[in-house]
């Protein structure tokens, strides 16, 4: 069985602070992908990143960066110099191949509140 | 891309009534997924279509739930004899079917409230 744990239910920061959202996953599969999605108040989940299980290189995209560590089964997400527009619920998700399709197992999400 | 469209955005119904939601995926996306999200939780997989064929259903999808994608384009999700426990956000997603482990494009969801 697959599982994704996001232990941080809610985080509040002041604008310009850096913030890290934690994600720990469980799977017996050796091939899998990890994702981060952002869910703003409008409700639509917005794709942020996809990372495969064989690529442990960290990735940076503007103010966003991701740290994938297979040894600790973690895929953490850092926002540098946070902004009010970053306020949203962030979901980490795991995808394994179940034959013809890959479906996502989501964590419970971390609500990020960025204030002025 | 015009994005994944879901209708209605909100639905309030009385217990025991039937409801139907519609999802229009991104044009030419062959794969279509339905997820359910309850308050404070992440989305949970319900079912998946490859074109018009429903290839996988979650155990969460009881006999009261039925999904269709008759022409491989839009999809409908029907819930019969709704119960209060069905109250949730129902999310639709699509993907182009070009590779495994594709990223999904989500709609804004239909929020169902069963009174």
Short mmCIF file of N, CA, C and O in Angstrom, two decimals, chain B residues 1-102:
data_model
loop_
_atom_site.label_atom_id
_atom_site.label_comp_id
_atom_site.label_asym_id
_atom_site.label_seq_id
_atom_site.Cartn_x
_atom_site.Cartn_y
_atom_site.Cartn_z
N UNK B 1 -4.99 25.65 -24.40
CA UNK B 1 -5.85 24.77 -23.63
C UNK B 1 -6.83 25.59 -22.80
O UNK B 1 -6.45 26.53 -22.12
N UNK B 2 -8.12 25.18 -22.84
CA UNK B 2 -9.11 25.92 -22.08
C UNK B 2 -9.21 25.40 -20.67
O UNK B 2 -9.93 25.96 -19.86
N UNK B 3 -8.58 24.32 -20.34
CA UNK B 3 -8.62 23.79 -19.00
C UNK B 3 -9.75 22.80 -18.82
O UNK B 3 -10.65 22.68 -19.65
N UNK B 4 -9.73 22.12 -17.70
CA UNK B 4 -10.78 21.15 -17.36
C UNK B 4 -11.95 21.92 -16.76
O UNK B 4 -11.77 22.72 -15.83
N UNK B 5 -13.14 21.66 -17.28
CA UNK B 5 -14.32 22.39 -16.83
C UNK B 5 -15.27 21.45 -16.10
O UNK B 5 -15.54 20.33 -16.58
N UNK B 6 -15.77 21.87 -14.96
CA UNK B 6 -16.71 21.06 -14.20
C UNK B 6 -17.98 21.86 -13.90
O UNK B 6 -17.90 23.04 -13.54
N UNK B 7 -19.10 21.18 -14.02
CA UNK B 7 -20.38 21.80 -13.72
C UNK B 7 -21.30 20.81 -12.98
O UNK B 7 -21.27 19.62 -13.25
N UNK B 8 -22.09 21.34 -12.04
CA UNK B 8 -22.06 22.72 -11.53
C UNK B 8 -20.88 22.92 -10.57
O UNK B 8 -20.20 21.97 -10.21
N UNK B 9 -20.65 24.14 -10.14
CA UNK B 9 -19.60 24.40 -9.16
C UNK B 9 -20.07 24.00 -7.77
O UNK B 9 -19.27 23.52 -6.96
N UNK B 10 -21.34 24.21 -7.52
CA UNK B 10 -21.91 23.85 -6.23
C UNK B 10 -23.24 23.14 -6.44
O UNK B 10 -23.98 23.48 -7.37
N UNK B 11 -23.51 22.18 -5.58
CA UNK B 11 -24.79 21.46 -5.64
C UNK B 11 -25.24 21.16 -4.21
O UNK B 11 -24.49 20.57 -3.43
N UNK B 12 -26.44 21.62 -3.89
CA UNK B 12 -27.03 21.31 -2.59
C UNK B 12 -28.23 20.42 -2.86
O UNK B 12 -29.08 20.74 -3.69
N UNK B 13 -28.30 19.31 -2.15
CA UNK B 13 -29.39 18.38 -2.38
C UNK B 13 -29.86 17.78 -1.06
O UNK B 13 -29.16 17.87 -0.04
N UNK B 14 -31.03 17.23 -1.09
CA UNK B 14 -31.55 16.57 0.11
C UNK B 14 -31.17 15.09 0.07
O UNK B 14 -31.08 14.47 -1.00
N UNK B 15 -30.99 14.54 1.22
CA UNK B 15 -30.66 13.13 1.34
C UNK B 15 -31.68 12.28 0.59
O UNK B 15 -32.89 12.51 0.70
N UNK B 16 -31.17 11.33 -0.17
CA UNK B 16 -32.06 10.45 -0.92
C UNK B 16 -32.25 10.85 -2.38
O UNK B 16 -32.73 10.04 -3.18
N UNK B 17 -31.87 12.08 -2.72
CA UNK B 17 -32.00 12.54 -4.10
C UNK B 17 -30.82 12.06 -4.93
O UNK B 17 -29.76 11.71 -4.41
N UNK B 18 -31.03 12.06 -6.23
CA UNK B 18 -29.94 11.72 -7.16
C UNK B 18 -29.29 13.00 -7.68
O UNK B 18 -29.99 14.01 -7.88
N UNK B 19 -27.99 12.96 -7.90
CA UNK B 19 -27.30 14.12 -8.46
C UNK B 19 -26.36 13.65 -9.57
O UNK B 19 -25.88 12.52 -9.55
N UNK B 20 -26.12 14.53 -10.51
CA UNK B 20 -25.21 14.23 -11.61
C UNK B 20 -24.28 15.41 -11.83
O UNK B 20 -24.72 16.56 -11.87
N UNK B 21 -22.99 15.10 -11.97
CA UNK B 21 -21.99 16.13 -12.24
C UNK B 21 -21.40 15.88 -13.63
O UNK B 21 -21.31 14.74 -14.08
N UNK B 22 -20.93 16.96 -14.23
CA UNK B 22 -20.34 16.84 -15.55
C UNK B 22 -18.91 17.34 -15.54
O UNK B 22 -18.57 18.31 -14.84
N UNK B 23 -18.07 16.70 -16.32
CA UNK B 23 -16.68 17.12 -16.48
C UNK B 23 -16.33 17.16 -17.96
O UNK B 23 -16.53 16.18 -18.69
N UNK B 24 -15.81 18.29 -18.40
CA UNK B 24 -15.28 18.41 -19.77
C UNK B 24 -13.76 18.51 -19.67
O UNK B 24 -13.24 19.52 -19.19
N UNK B 25 -13.06 17.49 -20.12
CA UNK B 25 -11.60 17.51 -20.00
C UNK B 25 -10.98 18.43 -21.05
O UNK B 25 -11.68 18.96 -21.91
N UNK B 26 -9.69 18.59 -20.96
CA UNK B 26 -8.96 19.33 -21.99
C UNK B 26 -9.08 18.55 -23.30
O UNK B 26 -8.97 17.32 -23.32
N UNK B 27 -9.32 19.29 -24.36
CA UNK B 27 -9.54 18.67 -25.66
C UNK B 27 -8.38 17.75 -26.03
O UNK B 27 -7.22 18.09 -25.82
N UNK B 28 -8.71 16.56 -26.48
CA UNK B 28 -7.74 15.56 -26.93
C UNK B 28 -7.01 14.85 -25.80
O UNK B 28 -6.09 14.08 -26.04
N UNK B 29 -7.42 15.10 -24.58
CA UNK B 29 -6.88 14.31 -23.47
C UNK B 29 -7.65 12.99 -23.43
O UNK B 29 -8.86 12.96 -23.26
N UNK B 30 -6.92 11.89 -23.53
CA UNK B 30 -7.58 10.59 -23.56
C UNK B 30 -7.92 10.06 -22.19
O UNK B 30 -8.83 9.26 -22.03
N UNK B 31 -7.17 10.48 -21.19
CA UNK B 31 -7.38 9.95 -19.85
C UNK B 31 -8.19 10.92 -19.02
O UNK B 31 -7.97 12.13 -19.06
N UNK B 32 -9.12 10.37 -18.26
CA UNK B 32 -9.96 11.20 -17.41
C UNK B 32 -10.11 10.50 -16.07
O UNK B 32 -10.35 9.29 -15.98
N UNK B 33 -9.97 11.26 -15.00
CA UNK B 33 -10.02 10.74 -13.64
C UNK B 33 -11.07 11.49 -12.82
O UNK B 33 -11.26 12.69 -13.01
N UNK B 34 -11.66 10.78 -11.87
CA UNK B 34 -12.50 11.41 -10.85
C UNK B 34 -11.86 11.17 -9.48
O UNK B 34 -11.44 10.04 -9.17
N UNK B 35 -11.81 12.23 -8.70
CA UNK B 35 -11.31 12.17 -7.33
C UNK B 35 -12.35 12.79 -6.41
O UNK B 35 -13.16 13.63 -6.82
N UNK B 36 -12.31 12.42 -5.14
CA UNK B 36 -13.18 13.02 -4.14
C UNK B 36 -12.31 13.58 -3.03
O UNK B 36 -11.35 12.93 -2.58
N UNK B 37 -12.67 14.79 -2.59
CA UNK B 37 -11.90 15.44 -1.52
C UNK B 37 -12.85 15.90 -0.43
O UNK B 37 -13.73 16.72 -0.66
N UNK B 38 -12.65 15.39 0.78
CA UNK B 38 -13.43 15.83 1.92
C UNK B 38 -12.63 16.88 2.69
O UNK B 38 -11.41 17.02 2.50
N UNK B 39 -13.31 17.59 3.55
CA UNK B 39 -12.71 18.72 4.24
C UNK B 39 -11.47 18.31 5.03
O UNK B 39 -11.51 17.37 5.82
N UNK B 40 -10.37 19.00 4.77
CA UNK B 40 -9.15 18.74 5.51
C UNK B 40 -8.36 17.53 5.04
O UNK B 40 -7.37 17.15 5.68
N UNK B 41 -8.80 16.95 3.95
CA UNK B 41 -8.12 15.77 3.42
C UNK B 41 -7.61 16.02 2.00
O UNK B 41 -8.03 16.97 1.34
N UNK B 42 -6.72 15.15 1.57
CA UNK B 42 -6.29 15.22 0.19
C UNK B 42 -7.27 14.49 -0.71
O UNK B 42 -8.09 13.69 -0.24
N UNK B 43 -7.21 14.75 -2.00
CA UNK B 43 -8.10 14.05 -2.93
C UNK B 43 -7.86 12.54 -2.91
O UNK B 43 -6.73 12.09 -2.76
N UNK B 44 -8.96 11.79 -3.07
CA UNK B 44 -8.87 10.32 -3.12
C UNK B 44 -9.39 9.85 -4.48
O UNK B 44 -10.44 10.29 -4.94
N UNK B 45 -8.68 8.93 -5.06
CA UNK B 45 -9.01 8.40 -6.39
C UNK B 45 -10.34 7.65 -6.34
O UNK B 45 -10.59 6.84 -5.44
N UNK B 46 -11.19 7.93 -7.33
CA UNK B 46 -12.46 7.21 -7.46
C UNK B 46 -12.47 6.28 -8.67
O UNK B 46 -12.76 5.11 -8.56
N UNK B 47 -12.17 6.85 -9.85
CA UNK B 47 -12.26 6.05 -11.06
C UNK B 47 -11.47 6.70 -12.18
O UNK B 47 -11.08 7.87 -12.09
N UNK B 48 -11.24 5.91 -13.25
CA UNK B 48 -10.38 6.35 -14.34
C UNK B 48 -10.91 5.83 -15.68
O UNK B 48 -11.37 4.68 -15.77
N UNK B 49 -10.84 6.69 -16.69
CA UNK B 49 -11.25 6.33 -18.05
C UNK B 49 -10.08 6.49 -19.00
O UNK B 49 -9.33 7.46 -18.93
N UNK B 50 -9.96 5.54 -19.91
CA UNK B 50 -9.08 5.67 -21.05
C UNK B 50 -10.02 5.75 -22.25
O UNK B 50 -10.65 4.76 -22.62
N UNK B 51 -10.11 6.92 -22.84
CA UNK B 51 -11.16 7.19 -23.84
C UNK B 51 -12.52 6.86 -23.21
O UNK B 51 -12.83 7.38 -22.15
N UNK B 52 -13.33 6.00 -23.84
CA UNK B 52 -14.65 5.75 -23.27
C UNK B 52 -14.67 4.56 -22.31
O UNK B 52 -15.69 4.29 -21.67
N UNK B 53 -13.56 3.88 -22.17
CA UNK B 53 -13.52 2.68 -21.33
C UNK B 53 -13.16 3.04 -19.88
O UNK B 53 -12.13 3.68 -19.62
N UNK B 54 -14.01 2.58 -18.96
CA UNK B 54 -13.73 2.76 -17.54
C UNK B 54 -12.83 1.62 -17.10
O UNK B 54 -13.28 0.47 -16.99
N UNK B 55 -11.58 1.89 -16.82
CA UNK B 55 -10.59 0.84 -16.60
C UNK B 55 -10.31 0.53 -15.14
O UNK B 55 -9.75 -0.52 -14.83
N UNK B 56 -10.65 1.44 -14.26
CA UNK B 56 -10.35 1.18 -12.86
C UNK B 56 -11.34 1.92 -11.98
O UNK B 56 -11.73 3.05 -12.27
N UNK B 57 -11.77 1.25 -10.92
CA UNK B 57 -12.68 1.86 -9.95
C UNK B 57 -12.17 1.59 -8.55
O UNK B 57 -11.78 0.47 -8.23
N UNK B 58 -12.22 2.59 -7.72
CA UNK B 58 -11.80 2.44 -6.33
C UNK B 58 -12.89 1.75 -5.52
O UNK B 58 -14.07 1.78 -5.87
N UNK B 59 -12.47 1.14 -4.41
CA UNK B 59 -13.47 0.56 -3.50
C UNK B 59 -14.34 1.65 -2.88
O UNK B 59 -15.40 1.37 -2.33
N UNK B 60 -13.88 2.89 -2.97
CA UNK B 60 -14.69 4.00 -2.45
C UNK B 60 -15.96 4.19 -3.27
O UNK B 60 -16.93 4.77 -2.81
N UNK B 61 -15.94 3.72 -4.50
CA UNK B 61 -17.07 3.91 -5.40
C UNK B 61 -18.11 2.83 -5.15
O UNK B 61 -18.03 1.73 -5.72
N UNK B 62 -19.08 3.16 -4.30
CA UNK B 62 -20.12 2.17 -3.99
C UNK B 62 -21.06 1.99 -5.18
O UNK B 62 -20.96 2.69 -6.19
N UNK B 63 -22.03 1.07 -5.02
CA UNK B 63 -22.98 0.80 -6.09
C UNK B 63 -23.86 2.00 -6.40
O UNK B 63 -24.49 2.06 -7.45
N UNK B 64 -23.91 2.96 -5.50
CA UNK B 64 -24.74 4.15 -5.74
C UNK B 64 -24.06 5.13 -6.70
O UNK B 64 -24.68 6.06 -7.18
N UNK B 65 -22.79 4.90 -6.95
CA UNK B 65 -22.03 5.79 -7.82
C UNK B 65 -21.88 5.15 -9.20
O UNK B 65 -21.57 3.96 -9.31
N UNK B 66 -22.07 5.96 -10.23
CA UNK B 66 -21.79 5.47 -11.57
C UNK B 66 -21.18 6.60 -12.39
O UNK B 66 -21.61 7.75 -12.31
N UNK B 67 -20.19 6.25 -13.17
CA UNK B 67 -19.52 7.23 -14.02
C UNK B 67 -19.54 6.73 -15.45
O UNK B 67 -19.44 5.53 -15.70
N UNK B 68 -19.67 7.67 -16.36
CA UNK B 68 -19.69 7.34 -17.77
C UNK B 68 -18.86 8.35 -18.56
O UNK B 68 -18.70 9.50 -18.15
N UNK B 69 -18.38 7.88 -19.70
CA UNK B 69 -17.71 8.77 -20.64
C UNK B 69 -18.07 8.25 -22.04
O UNK B 69 -17.27 7.64 -22.72
N UNK B 70 -19.31 8.47 -22.44
CA UNK B 70 -19.89 7.78 -23.59
C UNK B 70 -19.16 7.95 -24.92
O UNK B 70 -19.10 7.03 -25.70
N UNK B 71 -18.63 9.08 -25.20
CA UNK B 71 -17.97 9.28 -26.49
C UNK B 71 -16.50 9.57 -26.32
O UNK B 71 -15.84 10.05 -27.24
N UNK B 72 -15.99 9.28 -25.16
CA UNK B 72 -14.58 9.53 -24.93
C UNK B 72 -14.24 10.98 -24.79
O UNK B 72 -13.06 11.34 -24.83
N UNK B 73 -15.27 11.82 -24.60
CA UNK B 73 -14.98 13.25 -24.41
C UNK B 73 -15.37 13.64 -22.99
O UNK B 73 -14.62 13.38 -22.06
N UNK B 74 -16.57 14.22 -22.80
CA UNK B 74 -16.98 14.60 -21.45
C UNK B 74 -17.35 13.38 -20.64
O UNK B 74 -17.58 12.29 -21.17
N UNK B 75 -17.41 13.57 -19.33
CA UNK B 75 -17.78 12.47 -18.43
C UNK B 75 -18.84 12.96 -17.45
O UNK B 75 -18.91 14.15 -17.14
N UNK B 76 -19.66 12.04 -16.98
CA UNK B 76 -20.63 12.35 -15.93
C UNK B 76 -20.42 11.40 -14.76
O UNK B 76 -20.04 10.24 -14.94
N UNK B 77 -20.66 11.93 -13.59
CA UNK B 77 -20.61 11.14 -12.36
C UNK B 77 -21.97 11.29 -11.69
O UNK B 77 -22.38 12.41 -11.37
N UNK B 78 -22.67 10.18 -11.50
CA UNK B 78 -23.99 10.21 -10.88
C UNK B 78 -23.94 9.54 -9.53
O UNK B 78 -23.31 8.48 -9.38
N UNK B 79 -24.58 10.15 -8.56
CA UNK B 79 -24.73 9.55 -7.25
C UNK B 79 -26.22 9.36 -7.01
O UNK B 79 -26.99 10.32 -7.05
N UNK B 80 -26.62 8.13 -6.78
CA UNK B 80 -28.03 7.84 -6.51
C UNK B 80 -28.26 7.76 -5.00
O UNK B 80 -27.36 7.37 -4.25
N UNK B 81 -29.44 8.16 -4.59
CA UNK B 81 -29.85 8.06 -3.17
C UNK B 81 -28.75 8.64 -2.28
O UNK B 81 -28.18 7.96 -1.42
N UNK B 82 -28.49 9.91 -2.48
CA UNK B 82 -27.37 10.54 -1.77
C UNK B 82 -27.51 10.42 -0.26
O UNK B 82 -28.63 10.40 0.30
N UNK B 83 -26.36 10.35 0.39
CA UNK B 83 -26.27 10.28 1.84
C UNK B 83 -25.43 11.46 2.32
O UNK B 83 -24.65 12.02 1.55
N UNK B 84 -25.55 11.80 3.60
CA UNK B 84 -24.79 12.94 4.11
C UNK B 84 -23.29 12.70 3.97
O UNK B 84 -22.52 13.64 3.77
N UNK B 85 -22.87 11.48 4.05
CA UNK B 85 -21.46 11.15 3.91
C UNK B 85 -20.91 11.37 2.50
O UNK B 85 -19.71 11.32 2.29
N UNK B 86 -21.81 11.63 1.55
CA UNK B 86 -21.36 11.91 0.18
C UNK B 86 -20.93 13.36 0.02
O UNK B 86 -20.37 13.73 -1.02
N UNK B 87 -21.20 14.18 1.03
CA UNK B 87 -20.83 15.60 0.96
C UNK B 87 -19.31 15.71 0.81
O UNK B 87 -18.56 15.21 1.66
N UNK B 88 -18.89 16.35 -0.25
CA UNK B 88 -17.46 16.45 -0.56
C UNK B 88 -17.28 17.30 -1.79
O UNK B 88 -18.25 17.70 -2.44
N UNK B 89 -16.02 17.55 -2.12
CA UNK B 89 -15.67 18.18 -3.40
C UNK B 89 -15.33 17.06 -4.36
O UNK B 89 -14.50 16.19 -4.05
N UNK B 90 -15.96 17.04 -5.53
CA UNK B 90 -15.69 16.03 -6.54
C UNK B 90 -14.85 16.67 -7.64
O UNK B 90 -15.30 17.61 -8.30
N UNK B 91 -13.65 16.17 -7.78
CA UNK B 91 -12.68 16.74 -8.71
C UNK B 91 -12.51 15.85 -9.93
O UNK B 91 -12.43 14.63 -9.82
N UNK B 92 -12.42 16.48 -11.07
CA UNK B 92 -12.16 15.78 -12.31
C UNK B 92 -10.77 16.20 -12.80
O UNK B 92 -10.35 17.34 -12.58
N UNK B 93 -10.06 15.29 -13.40
CA UNK B 93 -8.75 15.59 -13.95
C UNK B 93 -8.59 14.87 -15.28
O UNK B 93 -9.23 13.86 -15.53
N UNK B 94 -7.73 15.40 -16.12
CA UNK B 94 -7.45 14.73 -17.38
C UNK B 94 -5.95 14.79 -17.68
O UNK B 94 -5.21 15.58 -17.07
N UNK B 95 -5.52 13.90 -18.57
CA UNK B 95 -4.13 13.90 -19.01
C UNK B 95 -4.07 13.37 -20.44
O UNK B 95 -4.97 12.66 -20.87
N UNK B 96 -3.01 13.70 -21.18
CA UNK B 96 -2.98 13.41 -22.61
C UNK B 96 -2.68 11.97 -22.99
O UNK B 96 -2.93 11.58 -24.13
N UNK B 97 -2.20 11.14 -22.08
CA UNK B 97 -1.85 9.74 -22.41
C UNK B 97 -0.67 9.67 -23.36
O UNK B 97 -0.70 8.97 -24.38
N UNK B 98 0.38 10.39 -23.03
CA UNK B 98 1.61 10.32 -23.83
C UNK B 98 2.72 9.55 -23.12
O UNK B 98 3.71 9.17 -23.72
N UNK B 99 2.56 9.35 -21.84
CA UNK B 99 3.59 8.67 -21.06
C UNK B 99 2.98 8.17 -19.76
O UNK B 99 1.87 8.54 -19.39
N UNK B 100 3.71 7.34 -19.08
CA UNK B 100 3.27 6.92 -17.75
C UNK B 100 3.53 8.04 -16.76
O UNK B 100 4.32 8.93 -17.01
N UNK B 101 2.88 7.96 -15.62
CA UNK B 101 3.12 8.91 -14.53
C UNK B 101 2.95 10.35 -15.00
O UNK B 101 3.70 11.25 -14.60
N UNK B 102 1.97 10.57 -15.82
CA UNK B 102 1.74 11.93 -16.32
C UNK B 102 1.23 12.84 -15.22
O UNK B 102 0.57 12.40 -14.29
#
